[in-house]
């Protein structure tokens, strides 16, 4: 049973309207700095947190399309690849460049941010080109086209010298830090939540619920679908860029259909439409293989077995999806957010989209 | 006011015009040479036996289907080939025969979707400059939402206020925060009307708004529809199966059968029309009375 909405006064009403927009950023920056300082000691923790952060960005951004808008994209890794390669190549070429008026470290981070943005925008542009024709049509065209897009990217990379062909691209400066990655996690989540709570988000939900009715009520369904897809692609590109700057090498193998499916599973597992659900699922699915791998290593089994864990990921995801569809088709949280499913005694927000 | 409007019928500009509209599905002529004019203050009826083409007529008028012949004009503009949302922006809103609410959204959000959608956009946006200005308005709006600007917050409050008002008009205030799918049937139908009103239409098309209601609810609804027409200065076109009801409130009735307009006129004229009686006796009358198999 649905609990009736409590007469909660407007959330955050004590904060002046002009401050509400910027406040989360002001809070996040020092928290992230602390976070960076705490985690800096252990390289493994940094690596794991980085992978997790990238996965959260991917899942939360895909959720905008697959969850909120009700479309079905299965090529998110393709957009990630675009961001990774574009920003990676850019950083490689700007390695020796430094902005003379800044300290070296700061200059690196500025150039890194620039590379990320260029990668994100390139991915967004691809999103526009892929989305515009396929989102006009109803149904499963988007799935087919995004699937094809991922493959095209792979083939292009494998045949381009500048992208290192099948061997991959190594030597990209390792600019990524938990601080930078989680700043983007924060931005992605902020954008997703603010979309969900705005009239744009309501239009996306309406499209998900009933496209014909949404169109009849004056919602430019194609326009909204394309815009949500472009935003989603942008953040996938950012995630790719962040990824490229902390792994030793990127190659087409990092952005295969398996990766795309992994992200889809995260979104479905968390509950299509739930941002916090996507976050929780991304964390879980990042830790699961790592946990298994560490467990095998601890048990002293030879490393080949640990590698096998990687190889059986796909069947595990498939199985997970099947079990999920059978037992809880709406995902862990459904369309609700974490605070909607918390125990009753915790004060909750008013039900609704915002 | 209504009487005054009646007196100078022709001076009221037509808000919705269908002119010789036809559409086929494969070999089936679902609608043939359909013509109709709706002006402000009109309360028109569209009736006919099952499968007569009434809903199809609505779909053609609202741009869901493209007519193969004829012309549809909304607010004086030819709308053939335009998308439903563009036609809606010109002032045409509708409800659906098989309720199509945004089921997982609250009643309030259902209406807010509609209130928003007609926003600040250039309604007649066909040219390049209109498209460009629409795009700019769009990006500005997204930016405002992402930045949570004071302007955005004020706009959001205003939307809530409008939607709450419409819920109140339709007697749904107590359902404000309930998911649409959890509402009883009759309230879902009313919520659909509230949602349609959210787009600030000048013409409202209602596809069997009283279906599934009991006699009393039906009578109440009809009174409400008349009130909406007056308060919101609408033209209303209603599809309704219950003859008595339609005859009771509509000033002018169009009768369809097999896609053809077989009769039109005041309720009294239509009721006496031999073709109408045949159509109804031949089809649904016998069916509903268990006559012919
Ligand atoms: N999309 C479609 N494709 C093919 N045939 C259709 C389509 N839509 C409607 N039809 C057919 O057109 C005819 C008219 O249908 P319509 O829904 O307009 O009838 P109606 O007058 O609304 O009937 P009812 O009172 O049952 O709602 C029917 O024979 C129907 O099967
Ligand atoms: Mg019908």
PDB file of N, CA, C and O in Angstrom, chain A residues 241-303:
ATOM      1  N   UNK A 241      35.772  10.062 -20.689  1.00  0.00           N
ATOM      2  CA  UNK A 241      36.959  10.904 -20.524  1.00  0.00           C
ATOM      3  C   UNK A 241      37.625  10.675 -19.178  1.00  0.00           C
ATOM      4  O   UNK A 241      38.850  10.530 -19.094  1.00  0.00           O
ATOM      5  N   UNK A 242      36.823  10.611 -18.137  1.00  0.00           N
ATOM      6  CA  UNK A 242      37.370  10.372 -16.794  1.00  0.00           C
ATOM      7  C   UNK A 242      38.062   9.014 -16.755  1.00  0.00           C
ATOM      8  O   UNK A 242      39.159   8.860 -16.219  1.00  0.00           O
ATOM      9  N   UNK A 243      37.403   8.040 -17.365  1.00  0.00           N
ATOM     10  CA  UNK A 243      37.929   6.672 -17.409  1.00  0.00           C
ATOM     11  C   UNK A 243      39.295   6.649 -18.112  1.00  0.00           C
ATOM     12  O   UNK A 243      40.255   6.060 -17.621  1.00  0.00           O
ATOM     13  N   UNK A 244      39.354   7.328 -19.251  1.00  0.00           N
ATOM     14  CA  UNK A 244      40.584   7.310 -20.048  1.00  0.00           C
ATOM     15  C   UNK A 244      41.766   7.896 -19.292  1.00  0.00           C
ATOM     16  O   UNK A 244      42.916   7.595 -19.607  1.00  0.00           O
ATOM     17  N   UNK A 245      41.495   8.740 -18.302  1.00  0.00           N
ATOM     18  CA  UNK A 245      42.588   9.416 -17.606  1.00  0.00           C
ATOM     19  C   UNK A 245      42.976   8.746 -16.293  1.00  0.00           C
ATOM     20  O   UNK A 245      43.685   9.339 -15.497  1.00  0.00           O
ATOM     21  N   UNK A 246      42.460   7.531 -16.034  1.00  0.00           N
ATOM     22  CA  UNK A 246      43.021   6.825 -14.878  1.00  0.00           C
ATOM     23  C   UNK A 246      43.399   5.374 -15.182  1.00  0.00           C
ATOM     24  O   UNK A 246      44.091   4.738 -14.397  1.00  0.00           O
ATOM     25  N   UNK A 247      42.952   4.836 -16.325  1.00  0.00           N
ATOM     26  CA  UNK A 247      43.398   3.489 -16.672  1.00  0.00           C
ATOM     27  C   UNK A 247      44.677   3.611 -17.508  1.00  0.00           C
ATOM     28  O   UNK A 247      44.863   4.603 -18.212  1.00  0.00           O
ATOM     29  N   UNK A 248      45.559   2.625 -17.429  1.00  0.00           N
ATOM     30  CA  UNK A 248      46.825   2.742 -18.156  1.00  0.00           C
ATOM     31  C   UNK A 248      46.630   2.735 -19.670  1.00  0.00           C
ATOM     32  O   UNK A 248      47.413   3.344 -20.396  1.00  0.00           O
ATOM     33  N   UNK A 249      45.595   2.065 -20.129  1.00  0.00           N
ATOM     34  CA  UNK A 249      45.422   1.957 -21.584  1.00  0.00           C
ATOM     35  C   UNK A 249      43.932   1.846 -21.906  1.00  0.00           C
ATOM     36  O   UNK A 249      43.169   1.223 -21.161  1.00  0.00           O
ATOM     37  N   UNK A 250      43.503   2.505 -22.977  1.00  0.00           N
ATOM     38  CA  UNK A 250      42.131   2.280 -23.434  1.00  0.00           C
ATOM     39  C   UNK A 250      42.186   1.598 -24.788  1.00  0.00           C
ATOM     40  O   UNK A 250      42.990   1.960 -25.655  1.00  0.00           O
ATOM     41  N   UNK A 251      41.379   0.582 -24.940  1.00  0.00           N
ATOM     42  CA  UNK A 251      41.278  -0.068 -26.249  1.00  0.00           C
ATOM     43  C   UNK A 251      39.823  -0.418 -26.509  1.00  0.00           C
ATOM     44  O   UNK A 251      38.983  -0.299 -25.605  1.00  0.00           O
ATOM     45  N   UNK A 252      39.515  -0.807 -27.743  1.00  0.00           N
ATOM     46  CA  UNK A 252      38.105  -1.047 -28.069  1.00  0.00           C
ATOM     47  C   UNK A 252      37.450  -2.055 -27.130  1.00  0.00           C
ATOM     48  O   UNK A 252      36.234  -2.036 -26.940  1.00  0.00           O
ATOM     49  N   UNK A 253      38.252  -2.912 -26.522  1.00  0.00           N
ATOM     50  CA  UNK A 253      37.698  -3.916 -25.612  1.00  0.00           C
ATOM     51  C   UNK A 253      37.047  -3.326 -24.376  1.00  0.00           C
ATOM     52  O   UNK A 253      36.253  -3.992 -23.708  1.00  0.00           O
ATOM     53  N   UNK A 254      37.389  -2.063 -24.063  1.00  0.00           N
ATOM     54  CA  UNK A 254      36.799  -1.449 -22.870  1.00  0.00           C
ATOM     55  C   UNK A 254      35.373  -0.967 -23.116  1.00  0.00           C
ATOM     56  O   UNK A 254      34.661  -0.637 -22.178  1.00  0.00           O
ATOM     57  N   UNK A 255      34.985  -0.878 -24.380  1.00  0.00           N
ATOM     58  CA  UNK A 255      33.703  -0.229 -24.687  1.00  0.00           C
ATOM     59  C   UNK A 255      32.829  -1.126 -25.546  1.00  0.00           C
ATOM     60  O   UNK A 255      32.226  -0.691 -26.514  1.00  0.00           O
ATOM     61  N   UNK A 256      32.786  -2.391 -25.196  1.00  0.00           N
ATOM     62  CA  UNK A 256      32.030  -3.332 -26.019  1.00  0.00           C
ATOM     63  C   UNK A 256      30.563  -3.347 -25.615  1.00  0.00           C
ATOM     64  O   UNK A 256      30.129  -2.638 -24.713  1.00  0.00           O
ATOM     65  N   UNK A 257      29.829  -4.216 -26.316  1.00  0.00           N
ATOM     66  CA  UNK A 257      28.425  -4.419 -26.014  1.00  0.00           C
ATOM     67  C   UNK A 257      28.243  -4.897 -24.570  1.00  0.00           C
ATOM     68  O   UNK A 257      27.257  -4.560 -23.916  1.00  0.00           O
ATOM     69  N   UNK A 258      29.229  -5.640 -24.079  1.00  0.00           N
ATOM     70  CA  UNK A 258      29.143  -6.127 -22.697  1.00  0.00           C
ATOM     71  C   UNK A 258      29.072  -4.951 -21.729  1.00  0.00           C
ATOM     72  O   UNK A 258      28.289  -4.946 -20.781  1.00  0.00           O
ATOM     73  N   UNK A 259      29.892  -3.940 -22.004  1.00  0.00           N
ATOM     74  CA  UNK A 259      29.881  -2.756 -21.137  1.00  0.00           C
ATOM     75  C   UNK A 259      28.506  -2.079 -21.198  1.00  0.00           C
ATOM     76  O   UNK A 259      27.943  -1.685 -20.181  1.00  0.00           O
ATOM     77  N   UNK A 260      27.978  -1.950 -22.417  1.00  0.00           N
ATOM     78  CA  UNK A 260      26.649  -1.342 -22.561  1.00  0.00           C
ATOM     79  C   UNK A 260      25.607  -2.100 -21.764  1.00  0.00           C
ATOM     80  O   UNK A 260      24.771  -1.513 -21.071  1.00  0.00           O
ATOM     81  N   UNK A 261      25.680  -3.427 -21.872  1.00  0.00           N
ATOM     82  CA  UNK A 261      24.692  -4.238 -21.157  1.00  0.00           C
ATOM     83  C   UNK A 261      24.840  -4.081 -19.653  1.00  0.00           C
ATOM     84  O   UNK A 261      23.863  -4.047 -18.912  1.00  0.00           O
ATOM     85  N   UNK A 262      26.096  -3.982 -19.218  1.00  0.00           N
ATOM     86  CA  UNK A 262      26.353  -3.800 -17.794  1.00  0.00           C
ATOM     87  C   UNK A 262      25.612  -2.553 -17.295  1.00  0.00           C
ATOM     88  O   UNK A 262      24.972  -2.575 -16.243  1.00  0.00           O
ATOM     89  N   UNK A 263      25.671  -1.487 -18.088  1.00  0.00           N
ATOM     90  CA  UNK A 263      25.012  -0.243 -17.670  1.00  0.00           C
ATOM     91  C   UNK A 263      23.492  -0.410 -17.683  1.00  0.00           C
ATOM     92  O   UNK A 263      22.790   0.058 -16.786  1.00  0.00           O
ATOM     93  N   UNK A 264      23.002  -1.094 -18.719  1.00  0.00           N
ATOM     94  CA  UNK A 264      21.556  -1.342 -18.777  1.00  0.00           C
ATOM     95  C   UNK A 264      21.106  -2.128 -17.543  1.00  0.00           C
ATOM     96  O   UNK A 264      20.087  -1.803 -16.924  1.00  0.00           O
ATOM     97  N   UNK A 265      21.902  -3.143 -17.189  1.00  0.00           N
ATOM     98  CA  UNK A 265      21.540  -3.954 -16.018  1.00  0.00           C
ATOM     99  C   UNK A 265      21.495  -3.079 -14.764  1.00  0.00           C
ATOM    100  O   UNK A 265      20.592  -3.209 -13.934  1.00  0.00           O
ATOM    101  N   UNK A 266      22.464  -2.173 -14.646  1.00  0.00           N
ATOM    102  CA  UNK A 266      22.463  -1.280 -13.480  1.00  0.00           C
ATOM    103  C   UNK A 266      21.156  -0.494 -13.406  1.00  0.00           C
ATOM    104  O   UNK A 266      20.536  -0.376 -12.352  1.00  0.00           O
ATOM    105  N   UNK A 267      20.757   0.052 -14.562  1.00  0.00           N
ATOM    106  CA  UNK A 267      19.562   0.890 -14.573  1.00  0.00           C
ATOM    107  C   UNK A 267      18.314   0.068 -14.266  1.00  0.00           C
ATOM    108  O   UNK A 267      17.452   0.472 -13.485  1.00  0.00           O
ATOM    109  N   UNK A 268      18.237  -1.114 -14.872  1.00  0.00           N
ATOM    110  CA  UNK A 268      17.060  -1.954 -14.661  1.00  0.00           C
ATOM    111  C   UNK A 268      17.021  -2.458 -13.222  1.00  0.00           C
ATOM    112  O   UNK A 268      15.977  -2.474 -12.576  1.00  0.00           O
ATOM    113  N   UNK A 269      18.199  -2.846 -12.723  1.00  0.00           N
ATOM    114  CA  UNK A 269      18.282  -3.350 -11.358  1.00  0.00           C
ATOM    115  C   UNK A 269      17.847  -2.290 -10.362  1.00  0.00           C
ATOM    116  O   UNK A 269      17.085  -2.554  -9.425  1.00  0.00           O
ATOM    117  N   UNK A 270      18.307  -1.072 -10.573  1.00  0.00           N
ATOM    118  CA  UNK A 270      17.982   0.001  -9.639  1.00  0.00           C
ATOM    119  C   UNK A 270      16.527   0.405  -9.712  1.00  0.00           C
ATOM    120  O   UNK A 270      15.974   0.974  -8.779  1.00  0.00           O
ATOM    121  N   UNK A 271      15.899   0.117 -10.841  1.00  0.00           N
ATOM    122  CA  UNK A 271      14.514   0.537 -11.039  1.00  0.00           C
ATOM    123  C   UNK A 271      14.492   1.622 -12.103  1.00  0.00           C
ATOM    124  O   UNK A 271      15.028   2.701 -11.881  1.00  0.00           O
ATOM    125  N   UNK A 272      13.878   1.329 -13.245  1.00  0.00           N
ATOM    126  CA  UNK A 272      13.858   2.289 -14.338  1.00  0.00           C
ATOM    127  C   UNK A 272      13.219   3.584 -13.862  1.00  0.00           C
ATOM    128  O   UNK A 272      12.055   3.605 -13.508  1.00  0.00           O
ATOM    129  N   UNK A 273      13.982   4.642 -13.845  1.00  0.00           N
ATOM    130  CA  UNK A 273      13.434   5.933 -13.456  1.00  0.00           C
ATOM    131  C   UNK A 273      13.912   6.407 -12.101  1.00  0.00           C
ATOM    132  O   UNK A 273      13.690   7.546 -11.735  1.00  0.00           O
ATOM    133  N   UNK A 274      14.569   5.556 -11.352  1.00  0.00           N
ATOM    134  CA  UNK A 274      15.033   5.959 -10.031  1.00  0.00           C
ATOM    135  C   UNK A 274      16.519   6.290 -10.070  1.00  0.00           C
ATOM    136  O   UNK A 274      17.351   5.436 -10.350  1.00  0.00           O
ATOM    137  N   UNK A 275      16.853   7.559  -9.820  1.00  0.00           N
ATOM    138  CA  UNK A 275      18.253   7.969  -9.860  1.00  0.00           C
ATOM    139  C   UNK A 275      19.042   7.320  -8.732  1.00  0.00           C
ATOM    140  O   UNK A 275      20.138   6.788  -8.951  1.00  0.00           O
ATOM    141  N   UNK A 276      18.483   7.353  -7.536  1.00  0.00           N
ATOM    142  CA  UNK A 276      19.201   6.728  -6.427  1.00  0.00           C
ATOM    143  C   UNK A 276      19.306   5.224  -6.638  1.00  0.00           C
ATOM    144  O   UNK A 276      20.304   4.609  -6.263  1.00  0.00           O
ATOM    145  N   UNK A 277      18.291   4.634  -7.252  1.00  0.00           N
ATOM    146  CA  UNK A 277      18.353   3.211  -7.566  1.00  0.00           C
ATOM    147  C   UNK A 277      19.519   2.913  -8.497  1.00  0.00           C
ATOM    148  O   UNK A 277      20.272   1.946  -8.294  1.00  0.00           O
ATOM    149  N   UNK A 278      19.706   3.751  -9.507  1.00  0.00           N
ATOM    150  CA  UNK A 278      20.814   3.574 -10.444  1.00  0.00           C
ATOM    151  C   UNK A 278      22.150   3.674  -9.710  1.00  0.00           C
ATOM    152  O   UNK A 278      23.082   2.916  -9.987  1.00  0.00           O
ATOM    153  N   UNK A 279      22.230   4.603  -8.758  1.00  0.00           N
ATOM    154  CA  UNK A 279      23.478   4.771  -8.004  1.00  0.00           C
ATOM    155  C   UNK A 279      23.772   3.511  -7.191  1.00  0.00           C
ATOM    156  O   UNK A 279      24.878   2.963  -7.247  1.00  0.00           O
ATOM    157  N   UNK A 280      22.761   3.054  -6.464  1.00  0.00           N
ATOM    158  CA  UNK A 280      22.955   1.871  -5.621  1.00  0.00           C
ATOM    159  C   UNK A 280      23.351   0.666  -6.480  1.00  0.00           C
ATOM    160  O   UNK A 280      24.291  -0.074  -6.156  1.00  0.00           O
ATOM    161  N   UNK A 281      22.654   0.496  -7.594  1.00  0.00           N
ATOM    162  CA  UNK A 281      22.947  -0.649  -8.459  1.00  0.00           C
ATOM    163  C   UNK A 281      24.346  -0.532  -9.051  1.00  0.00           C
ATOM    164  O   UNK A 281      25.065  -1.532  -9.179  1.00  0.00           O
ATOM    165  N   UNK A 282      24.751   0.690  -9.415  1.00  0.00           N
ATOM    166  CA  UNK A 282      26.090   0.882  -9.979  1.00  0.00           C
ATOM    167  C   UNK A 282      27.152   0.525  -8.947  1.00  0.00           C
ATOM    168  O   UNK A 282      28.154  -0.135  -9.257  1.00  0.00           O
ATOM    169  N   UNK A 283      26.933   0.941  -7.720  1.00  0.00           N
ATOM    170  CA  UNK A 283      27.888   0.610  -6.654  1.00  0.00           C
ATOM    171  C   UNK A 283      27.959  -0.899  -6.475  1.00  0.00           C
ATOM    172  O   UNK A 283      29.036  -1.499  -6.457  1.00  0.00           O
ATOM    173  N   UNK A 284      26.791  -1.514  -6.407  1.00  0.00           N
ATOM    174  CA  UNK A 284      26.725  -2.961  -6.185  1.00  0.00           C
ATOM    175  C   UNK A 284      27.424  -3.720  -7.311  1.00  0.00           C
ATOM    176  O   UNK A 284      28.259  -4.592  -7.070  1.00  0.00           O
ATOM    177  N   UNK A 285      27.108  -3.360  -8.549  1.00  0.00           N
ATOM    178  CA  UNK A 285      27.660  -4.108  -9.673  1.00  0.00           C
ATOM    179  C   UNK A 285      29.127  -3.791  -9.918  1.00  0.00           C
ATOM    180  O   UNK A 285      29.799  -4.483 -10.670  1.00  0.00           O
ATOM    181  N   UNK A 286      29.623  -2.701  -9.312  1.00  0.00           N
ATOM    182  CA  UNK A 286      31.064  -2.465  -9.386  1.00  0.00           C
ATOM    183  C   UNK A 286      31.777  -3.328  -8.357  1.00  0.00           C
ATOM    184  O   UNK A 286      32.826  -3.913  -8.631  1.00  0.00           O
ATOM    185  N   UNK A 287      31.190  -3.377  -7.173  1.00  0.00           N
ATOM    186  CA  UNK A 287      31.841  -4.096  -6.081  1.00  0.00           C
ATOM    187  C   UNK A 287      31.772  -5.606  -6.274  1.00  0.00           C
ATOM    188  O   UNK A 287      32.673  -6.323  -5.872  1.00  0.00           O
ATOM    189  N   UNK A 288      30.687  -6.070  -6.911  1.00  0.00           N
ATOM    190  CA  UNK A 288      30.479  -7.513  -7.026  1.00  0.00           C
ATOM    191  C   UNK A 288      31.651  -8.220  -7.709  1.00  0.00           C
ATOM    192  O   UNK A 288      32.260  -9.115  -7.112  1.00  0.00           O
ATOM    193  N   UNK A 289      32.009  -7.841  -8.952  1.00  0.00           N
ATOM    194  CA  UNK A 289      33.141  -8.542  -9.583  1.00  0.00           C
ATOM    195  C   UNK A 289      34.461  -8.323  -8.846  1.00  0.00           C
ATOM    196  O   UNK A 289      35.252  -9.252  -8.706  1.00  0.00           O
ATOM    197  N   UNK A 290      34.652  -7.089  -8.345  1.00  0.00           N
ATOM    198  CA  UNK A 290      35.887  -6.824  -7.603  1.00  0.00           C
ATOM    199  C   UNK A 290      35.935  -7.677  -6.355  1.00  0.00           C
ATOM    200  O   UNK A 290      36.968  -8.241  -6.011  1.00  0.00           O
ATOM    201  N   UNK A 291      34.801  -7.754  -5.679  1.00  0.00           N
ATOM    202  CA  UNK A 291      34.723  -8.539  -4.460  1.00  0.00           C
ATOM    203  C   UNK A 291      35.025 -10.004  -4.744  1.00  0.00           C
ATOM    204  O   UNK A 291      35.818 -10.642  -4.043  1.00  0.00           O
ATOM    205  N   UNK A 292      34.409 -10.531  -5.808  1.00  0.00           N
ATOM    206  CA  UNK A 292      34.644 -11.927  -6.167  1.00  0.00           C
ATOM    207  C   UNK A 292      36.115 -12.157  -6.474  1.00  0.00           C
ATOM    208  O   UNK A 292      36.733 -13.119  -6.017  1.00  0.00           O
ATOM    209  N   UNK A 293      36.680 -11.213  -7.241  1.00  0.00           N
ATOM    210  CA  UNK A 293      38.077 -11.339  -7.637  1.00  0.00           C
ATOM    211  C   UNK A 293      38.979 -11.364  -6.403  1.00  0.00           C
ATOM    212  O   UNK A 293      39.850 -12.217  -6.262  1.00  0.00           O
ATOM    213  N   UNK A 294      38.727 -10.400  -5.493  1.00  0.00           N
ATOM    214  CA  UNK A 294      39.549 -10.347  -4.279  1.00  0.00           C
ATOM    215  C   UNK A 294      39.378 -11.616  -3.462  1.00  0.00           C
ATOM    216  O   UNK A 294      40.344 -12.143  -2.909  1.00  0.00           O
ATOM    217  N   UNK A 295      38.119 -12.086  -3.432  1.00  0.00           N
ATOM    218  CA  UNK A 295      37.853 -13.286  -2.651  1.00  0.00           C
ATOM    219  C   UNK A 295      38.667 -14.457  -3.191  1.00  0.00           C
ATOM    220  O   UNK A 295      39.317 -15.181  -2.433  1.00  0.00           O
ATOM    221  N   UNK A 296      38.659 -14.605  -4.499  1.00  0.00           N
ATOM    222  CA  UNK A 296      39.438 -15.698  -5.103  1.00  0.00           C
ATOM    223  C   UNK A 296      40.917 -15.525  -4.813  1.00  0.00           C
ATOM    224  O   UNK A 296      41.626 -16.480  -4.509  1.00  0.00           O
ATOM    225  N   UNK A 297      41.390 -14.282  -4.910  1.00  0.00           N
ATOM    226  CA  UNK A 297      42.800 -14.021  -4.654  1.00  0.00           C
ATOM    227  C   UNK A 297      43.160 -14.354  -3.217  1.00  0.00           C
ATOM    228  O   UNK A 297      44.209 -14.930  -2.938  1.00  0.00           O
ATOM    229  N   UNK A 298      42.273 -13.978  -2.313  1.00  0.00           N
ATOM    230  CA  UNK A 298      42.515 -14.250  -0.901  1.00  0.00           C
ATOM    231  C   UNK A 298      42.568 -15.745  -0.636  1.00  0.00           C
ATOM    232  O   UNK A 298      43.372 -16.237   0.138  1.00  0.00           O
ATOM    233  N   UNK A 299      41.653 -16.457  -1.304  1.00  0.00           N
ATOM    234  CA  UNK A 299      41.598 -17.894  -1.119  1.00  0.00           C
ATOM    235  C   UNK A 299      42.817 -18.583  -1.719  1.00  0.00           C
ATOM    236  O   UNK A 299      42.997 -19.790  -1.570  1.00  0.00           O
ATOM    237  N   UNK A 300      43.597 -17.790  -2.442  1.00  0.00           N
ATOM    238  CA  UNK A 300      44.830 -18.319  -2.971  1.00  0.00           C
ATOM    239  C   UNK A 300      44.664 -19.120  -4.248  1.00  0.00           C
ATOM    240  O   UNK A 300      45.565 -19.803  -4.690  1.00  0.00           O
ATOM    241  N   UNK A 301      43.498 -19.049  -4.862  1.00  0.00           N
ATOM    242  CA  UNK A 301      43.336 -19.717  -6.149  1.00  0.00           C
ATOM    243  C   UNK A 301      44.182 -18.984  -7.180  1.00  0.00           C
ATOM    244  O   UNK A 301      44.422 -17.792  -7.068  1.00  0.00           O
ATOM    245  N   UNK A 302      44.600 -19.720  -8.194  1.00  0.00           N
ATOM    246  CA  UNK A 302      45.466 -19.099  -9.193  1.00  0.00           C
ATOM    247  C   UNK A 302      44.693 -18.015  -9.943  1.00  0.00           C
ATOM    248  O   UNK A 302      43.459 -18.039 -10.018  1.00  0.00           O
ATOM    249  N   UNK A 303      45.421 -17.071 -10.501  1.00  0.00           N
ATOM    250  CA  UNK A 303      44.796 -15.870 -11.050  1.00  0.00           C
ATOM    251  C   UNK A 303      43.915 -16.184 -12.251  1.00  0.00           C
ATOM    252  O   UNK A 303      43.075 -15.382 -12.634  1.00  0.00           O
TER     253      UNK A 303
END
